[in-house]
Coordinates of C-alpha atoms and ligand atoms in Angstrom, one line a residue:
M1 CA 144.7 134.8 102.5
T2 CA 145.4 138.5 102.1
D3 CA 148.7 139.7 100.5
T4 CA 150.0 140.9 103.8
V5 CA 149.4 137.6 105.5
Q6 CA 151.1 135.8 102.6
L7 CA 154.1 138.2 102.7
T8 CA 154.5 137.9 106.5
A9 CA 154.5 134.1 106.2
E10 CA 157.1 134.1 103.4
R11 CA 159.4 136.5 105.3
A12 CA 159.2 134.4 108.4
E13 CA 160.1 131.3 106.3
A14 CA 163.1 133.0 104.7
A15 CA 164.6 134.2 108.0
A16 CA 164.0 131.0 110.0
E17 CA 167.1 129.6 111.7
V18 CA 165.2 126.4 112.5
S19 CA 162.1 125.2 110.6
V20 CA 160.1 122.3 111.9
R21 CA 157.5 120.8 109.5
D22 CA 154.8 118.1 110.1
L23 CA 156.8 116.6 113.0
T24 CA 155.3 113.5 114.6
V25 CA 157.1 111.7 117.4
L26 CA 155.9 108.4 118.8
Y27 CA 156.7 106.6 122.1
R28 CA 156.2 102.9 122.6
T29 CA 153.7 102.3 125.4
D30 CA 151.6 99.3 126.6
Q31 CA 149.0 100.4 124.1
G32 CA 151.4 100.5 121.2
E33 CA 153.2 103.4 119.6
L34 CA 151.4 106.7 120.5
P35 CA 152.2 110.2 119.4
A36 CA 153.6 112.7 121.9
V37 CA 154.0 115.3 119.1
S38 CA 151.6 115.3 116.2
N39 CA 152.1 117.2 112.9
A40 CA 153.8 120.1 114.7
G41 CA 155.2 123.0 112.6
I42 CA 157.2 125.8 114.1
D43 CA 159.8 128.3 113.0
L44 CA 162.5 129.8 115.1
P45 CA 163.2 133.1 113.3
S46 CA 166.9 134.1 113.3
G47 CA 167.9 136.2 116.3
T48 CA 164.6 135.8 118.2
I49 CA 163.7 134.2 121.5
T50 CA 160.7 131.8 121.1
G51 CA 158.8 130.6 124.1
L52 CA 157.2 127.1 123.9
V53 CA 154.6 126.9 126.6
G54 CA 152.0 124.4 127.8
E55 CA 151.2 122.3 130.8
S56 CA 153.3 119.4 131.8
G57 CA 152.8 116.5 129.4
S58 CA 151.9 118.6 126.3
G59 CA 155.0 117.4 124.4
K60 CA 157.3 120.4 124.8
S61 CA 160.4 118.5 125.8
T62 CA 159.7 115.9 123.1
L63 CA 159.6 118.6 120.5
A64 CA 162.7 120.3 121.8
L65 CA 164.7 117.0 121.9
S66 CA 163.6 116.4 118.3
L67 CA 165.5 119.5 117.3
M68 CA 168.6 117.6 118.1
N69 CA 167.3 114.3 116.8
A70 CA 167.7 113.0 120.3
I71 CA 164.5 111.2 121.1
P72 CA 165.4 108.3 123.3
T73 CA 164.5 104.8 122.1
P74 CA 161.9 103.3 122.0
G75 CA 160.7 106.7 121.0
R76 CA 161.2 107.9 117.4
I77 CA 160.5 110.6 114.9
S78 CA 158.0 109.0 112.6
S79 CA 157.6 111.8 110.1
G80 CA 158.4 115.4 109.4
S81 CA 161.5 117.5 108.8
I82 CA 163.7 119.8 110.9
Q83 CA 165.7 122.2 108.8
V84 CA 168.6 123.9 110.6
N85 CA 170.3 126.8 108.8
G86 CA 173.7 125.6 107.5
V87 CA 173.1 122.0 108.6
G88 CA 170.1 120.7 106.7
D89 CA 167.5 118.3 107.9
V90 CA 168.5 117.1 111.3
T91 CA 166.1 114.1 111.2
K92 CA 168.3 112.7 108.3
L93 CA 171.5 112.8 110.3
E94 CA 173.1 110.1 112.4
G95 CA 176.3 109.0 114.0
R96 CA 179.3 111.4 113.8
A97 CA 177.4 114.0 111.7
L98 CA 174.7 114.2 114.3
R99 CA 177.1 114.4 117.2
R100 CA 178.8 117.3 115.5
V101 CA 175.6 119.2 115.1
R102 CA 174.8 118.7 118.8
G103 CA 177.0 121.3 120.4
R104 CA 178.4 123.0 117.4
A105 CA 175.1 124.1 115.8
L106 CA 172.6 123.4 118.6
G107 CA 173.3 124.1 122.2
Y108 CA 170.9 122.3 124.6
V109 CA 170.3 122.8 128.3
F110 CA 168.3 119.9 129.6
Q111 CA 165.3 120.0 131.8
A112 CA 166.5 119.6 135.4
S113 CA 170.0 120.5 134.2
Q114 CA 170.5 121.8 137.8
N115 CA 171.3 118.1 138.5
S116 CA 172.7 117.0 135.2
L117 CA 176.4 117.9 135.9
N118 CA 178.6 115.0 136.8
P119 CA 178.9 115.3 140.6
L120 CA 182.3 113.6 140.6
K121 CA 184.1 115.9 138.2
T122 CA 184.8 119.6 138.2
V123 CA 183.1 121.7 135.6
G124 CA 186.6 122.2 134.0
K125 CA 187.0 118.4 133.7
Q126 CA 183.6 118.1 132.1
L127 CA 184.5 120.9 129.7
M128 CA 187.6 118.8 128.7
D129 CA 185.4 115.7 128.2
L130 CA 183.1 117.8 126.0
G131 CA 186.1 119.1 124.0
R132 CA 187.5 115.6 123.4
A133 CA 184.1 114.2 122.4
H134 CA 184.0 116.9 119.7
D135 CA 187.7 116.5 118.6
V136 CA 188.6 120.0 119.7
Q137 CA 192.3 120.6 119.0
D138 CA 192.7 123.9 120.8
M139 CA 191.8 123.0 124.4
R140 CA 193.3 126.3 125.7
G141 CA 191.0 128.1 123.3
L142 CA 188.1 126.1 124.6
V143 CA 188.9 127.0 128.2
R144 CA 189.3 130.7 127.2
R145 CA 185.9 130.6 125.5
A146 CA 184.2 129.0 128.6
K147 CA 185.7 131.6 130.9
E148 CA 184.6 134.4 128.6
L149 CA 181.0 133.1 128.5
A150 CA 181.1 132.6 132.3
D151 CA 182.3 136.2 132.8
E152 CA 179.6 137.4 130.4
M153 CA 177.0 135.7 132.7
G154 CA 178.4 137.3 135.8
M155 CA 180.4 134.5 137.1
D156 CA 184.1 134.1 138.0
G157 CA 185.1 131.8 135.1
A158 CA 188.3 130.4 136.7
R159 CA 186.5 129.6 139.9
V160 CA 183.5 128.0 138.2
L161 CA 185.8 125.7 136.2
D162 CA 187.4 124.5 139.5
S163 CA 184.1 123.9 141.1
Y164 CA 182.1 120.7 141.6
Q165 CA 178.3 120.7 141.2
H166 CA 177.6 120.7 144.9
E167 CA 179.6 123.9 145.3
L168 CA 177.3 125.7 142.9
S169 CA 173.8 127.1 143.6
G170 CA 170.9 126.1 141.4
G171 CA 171.1 129.4 139.4
M172 CA 174.8 128.9 138.9
R173 CA 174.4 125.3 137.7
Q174 CA 171.8 126.6 135.2
R175 CA 174.4 129.2 134.0
V176 CA 177.1 126.5 133.8
G177 CA 174.7 124.5 131.6
I178 CA 174.4 127.5 129.3
V179 CA 178.2 127.9 129.2
L180 CA 178.6 124.2 128.2
A181 CA 175.8 124.5 125.6
L182 CA 177.5 127.5 124.0
V183 CA 181.1 126.8 124.4
L184 CA 181.4 125.1 121.0
N185 CA 179.8 128.2 119.4
A186 CA 176.3 126.9 118.8
R187 CA 174.1 129.5 117.2
V188 CA 170.9 128.0 118.4
L189 CA 170.3 127.7 122.2
I190 CA 167.5 125.4 123.5
L191 CA 166.6 125.7 127.2
D192 CA 164.2 123.2 128.7
E193 CA 162.5 124.6 131.8
P194 CA 165.5 126.8 132.7
T195 CA 163.8 128.3 135.7
T196 CA 161.6 125.6 137.0
A197 CA 163.6 124.4 140.1
L198 CA 164.7 127.9 141.1
D199 CA 163.4 130.4 143.6
M200 CA 161.9 133.7 142.2
L201 CA 165.1 135.7 142.6
S202 CA 167.3 133.1 140.8
Q203 CA 164.6 132.8 138.2
A204 CA 164.8 136.5 137.4
A205 CA 168.6 136.4 137.4
V206 CA 168.7 133.4 135.0
L207 CA 166.2 135.1 132.6
D208 CA 168.3 138.3 132.6
I209 CA 171.3 136.2 131.7
V210 CA 169.5 134.3 129.0
R211 CA 168.4 137.6 127.5
K212 CA 171.9 139.1 127.7
V213 CA 173.8 136.1 126.3
H214 CA 171.1 135.8 123.6
R215 CA 171.8 139.3 122.5
Q216 CA 175.5 139.4 122.9
E217 CA 176.1 136.1 121.1
G218 CA 173.5 136.8 118.4
L219 CA 171.7 133.6 119.1
T220 CA 168.4 132.0 118.1
T221 CA 166.8 130.8 121.3
L222 CA 164.0 128.4 122.3
V223 CA 162.8 128.6 125.9
V224 CA 160.6 125.7 126.9
T225 CA 158.5 126.2 130.0
H226 CA 155.2 125.4 131.6
D227 CA 155.2 128.9 133.0
M228 CA 153.4 131.6 131.1
G229 CA 155.0 134.2 133.4
V230 CA 158.4 133.2 132.2
V231 CA 157.6 133.5 128.5
S232 CA 155.8 136.7 129.0
E233 CA 159.1 138.1 130.4
I234 CA 161.5 136.8 127.9
A235 CA 160.0 135.7 124.6
D236 CA 159.7 137.6 121.3
R237 CA 157.5 134.9 119.9
L238 CA 155.2 132.4 121.5
A239 CA 154.0 128.9 120.6
V240 CA 151.4 127.2 122.8
M241 CA 151.3 123.4 122.9
Y242 CA 148.6 121.1 124.1
G243 CA 148.2 117.3 123.7
G244 CA 151.1 117.2 121.3
R245 CA 149.8 119.9 119.0
I246 CA 150.8 123.5 118.6
V247 CA 147.5 125.2 119.1
E248 CA 148.5 128.8 118.7
D249 CA 151.5 130.9 117.8
G250 CA 152.6 134.5 117.0
P251 CA 154.5 137.5 118.4
A252 CA 154.5 137.1 122.2
M253 CA 153.0 140.5 123.1
D254 CA 150.3 140.1 120.6
V255 CA 149.4 136.6 121.7
L256 CA 149.4 137.7 125.3
Q257 CA 147.2 140.7 124.6
R258 CA 144.7 138.9 122.4
P259 CA 145.0 135.2 122.8
A260 CA 143.0 133.5 120.1
H261 CA 142.8 129.9 121.4
P262 CA 140.8 129.1 124.5
Y263 CA 143.7 127.1 125.9
T264 CA 146.0 130.1 125.7
R265 CA 143.4 132.3 127.4
A266 CA 143.1 129.7 130.2
L267 CA 146.9 129.6 130.7
I268 CA 147.1 133.3 130.8
G269 CA 144.2 133.5 133.2
A270 CA 145.9 131.1 135.5
T271 CA 149.1 133.2 135.7
A272 CA 149.0 135.7 138.5
R273 CA 152.2 137.3 137.2
I274 CA 150.4 138.4 134.0
T275 CA 146.9 139.1 135.3
G276 CA 148.6 140.9 138.2
D277 CA 146.0 139.5 140.6
T278 CA 146.4 136.4 142.7
E279 CA 142.7 136.5 143.5
T280 CA 141.6 136.1 139.9
A281 CA 144.4 133.8 138.8
R282 CA 142.3 130.7 138.4
A283 CA 143.8 127.3 138.2
L284 CA 143.0 125.6 134.9
P285 CA 140.1 123.2 135.5
G286 CA 140.7 119.6 134.6
R287 CA 143.9 117.9 133.8
P288 CA 146.0 117.8 130.7
P289 CA 145.9 114.5 128.8
D290 CA 148.7 112.0 128.4
L291 CA 149.6 109.8 125.5
T292 CA 146.9 107.3 126.3
T293 CA 144.1 109.7 127.1
V294 CA 144.5 112.4 124.4
P295 CA 141.5 112.3 122.0
R296 CA 142.3 110.6 118.7
V297 CA 139.6 112.4 116.8
G298 CA 138.5 116.0 116.9
C299 CA 140.1 118.8 119.0
V300 CA 142.5 117.7 121.7
F301 CA 141.3 120.5 124.0
R302 CA 137.6 120.1 123.6
E303 CA 137.0 118.3 126.9
R304 CA 138.3 121.3 128.9
C305 CA 137.1 123.9 126.5
P306 CA 134.4 126.4 127.4
L307 CA 133.6 127.0 123.7
A308 CA 133.4 123.3 122.6
M309 CA 130.8 122.7 119.8
D310 CA 129.7 119.5 118.0
V311 CA 132.3 120.0 115.2
C312 CA 135.1 119.9 117.8
A313 CA 134.3 116.2 118.6
E314 CA 134.5 115.3 114.9
T315 CA 137.1 117.3 113.2
E316 CA 140.5 118.3 114.4
P317 CA 141.1 122.0 113.9
Q318 CA 144.1 122.9 111.8
L319 CA 146.7 125.5 112.8
L320 CA 145.7 128.3 110.4
T321 CA 146.6 131.9 109.9
W322 CA 143.7 134.1 111.0
A323 CA 145.6 137.4 111.2
P324 CA 149.0 138.6 110.1
D325 CA 151.6 136.4 111.7
R326 CA 149.0 134.8 113.9
R327 CA 148.0 131.1 113.8
R328 CA 145.5 129.1 115.8
A329 CA 143.9 125.7 115.7
C330 CA 140.3 126.3 116.8
H331 CA 136.8 126.0 115.3
A332 CA 135.4 128.9 117.2
E333 CA 135.2 132.3 115.7
P334 CA 138.5 134.2 116.4
T335 CA 136.5 137.2 117.7
T336 CA 134.8 134.9 120.3
T337 CA 138.1 133.7 121.7
A338 CA 140.1 136.9 121.2
A339 CA 137.9 139.2 123.3
T340 CA 139.6 139.6 126.6
G341 CA 137.1 142.0 128.1
E342 CA 139.7 144.7 128.4
G343 CA 138.9 146.4 125.1
A344 CA 140.8 144.0 122.8
Ligands
ADP401 N1 160.3 108.1 127.0 C1 159.0 108.1 127.0 N2 158.2 107.0 126.9 C2 156.9 107.1 126.9 N3 156.2 108.2 127.0 C3 156.9 109.3 127.2 C4 158.3 109.4 127.2 N4 158.7 110.7 127.4 C5 157.6 111.4 127.4 N5 156.5 110.6 127.3 C6 155.1 111.1 127.3 O1 154.9 112.0 126.2 C7 154.1 113.1 126.6 C8 154.8 114.4 126.4 O2 155.9 114.4 127.3 P1 156.9 115.6 127.3 O3 157.4 115.9 125.9 O4 157.9 115.4 128.4 O5 156.0 116.8 127.7 P2 156.3 118.2 128.5 O6 157.8 118.5 128.3 O7 155.4 119.2 127.8 O8 156.0 118.1 129.9 C9 153.7 112.8 128.0 O9 152.4 112.2 128.0 C10 154.7 111.9 128.5 O10 154.2 111.0 129.5
MG402 MG1 159.2 118.9 129.7

């Protein structure tokens, strides 16, 4: 490791708002307990937007839920640590302490949150429930804060609080989800597939709002999505997941311009919004593995990999630094995979 690489790594560590190390999460299946996330390590540097991207089933939501120690039983975090600034290791928390952290430190907007509001209660009523669950004394203050956040996101706060879910558009519900996630002043915002169920216009609007609220509130944000186009528009940093592993990460622009893992290249190649060409945007060949089909030895991506070699069937590649602030888990030469044909 060169001095620069070492320094960059140390700096990132020092400024991380959230640090995940060696995280393994198991779900119980017919075939026993199987990992949905394996030895994952990721940092969310303070004040940045990190995009976590990968096809459906790669373990993104499982990793994101772990940040709140919210894996549903019979799933469990079997090893690893998740340090949150000012909180400590979330995997060690339970009961009241854990409930406190959810909401007050970590704000979470669930996948399909468009439908996660209670259809029978107004948003205001749900806000009160949230306040009570967190022993908020100053309910007026809570309402004021919710209205302030709603206004910040371009909504009429008073009107939103009086609304039922069915009275709000998909984009509005997503925004309400963000208001509820941030109303207790969480410093970390986690959004799971925030744009997935939305049309293109609402997608762009929601991304604008995430960007704005991220900046104005000084947040550390994680955006989980299967859509490379989304992360390319919003993320400062990028982590790519496949088969429960983080296979590549680094600064978003850098990763997009010179992807160093064949899976990242394939994802980018399949995204018309990035290649700018619907003709050449190729669908990824093959299908992503699930818990039961993911290879137990060697590289998880080898069966779909154009660069697969003998070693890939035998030894799992580790996520290693190959350039300053860039990591990849691949046995192939970085130059082989990094060349994009456009003068990289
Ligand atoms: N509650 C569960 N029980 C068993 N398997 C699960 C459960 N939740 C997710 N999985 C499996 O774990 C893997 C990762 O899922 P998930 O984290 O939802 O991926 P992603 O969010 O990237 O689509 C998938 O193979 C999925 O089928
Ligand atoms: Mg998911």
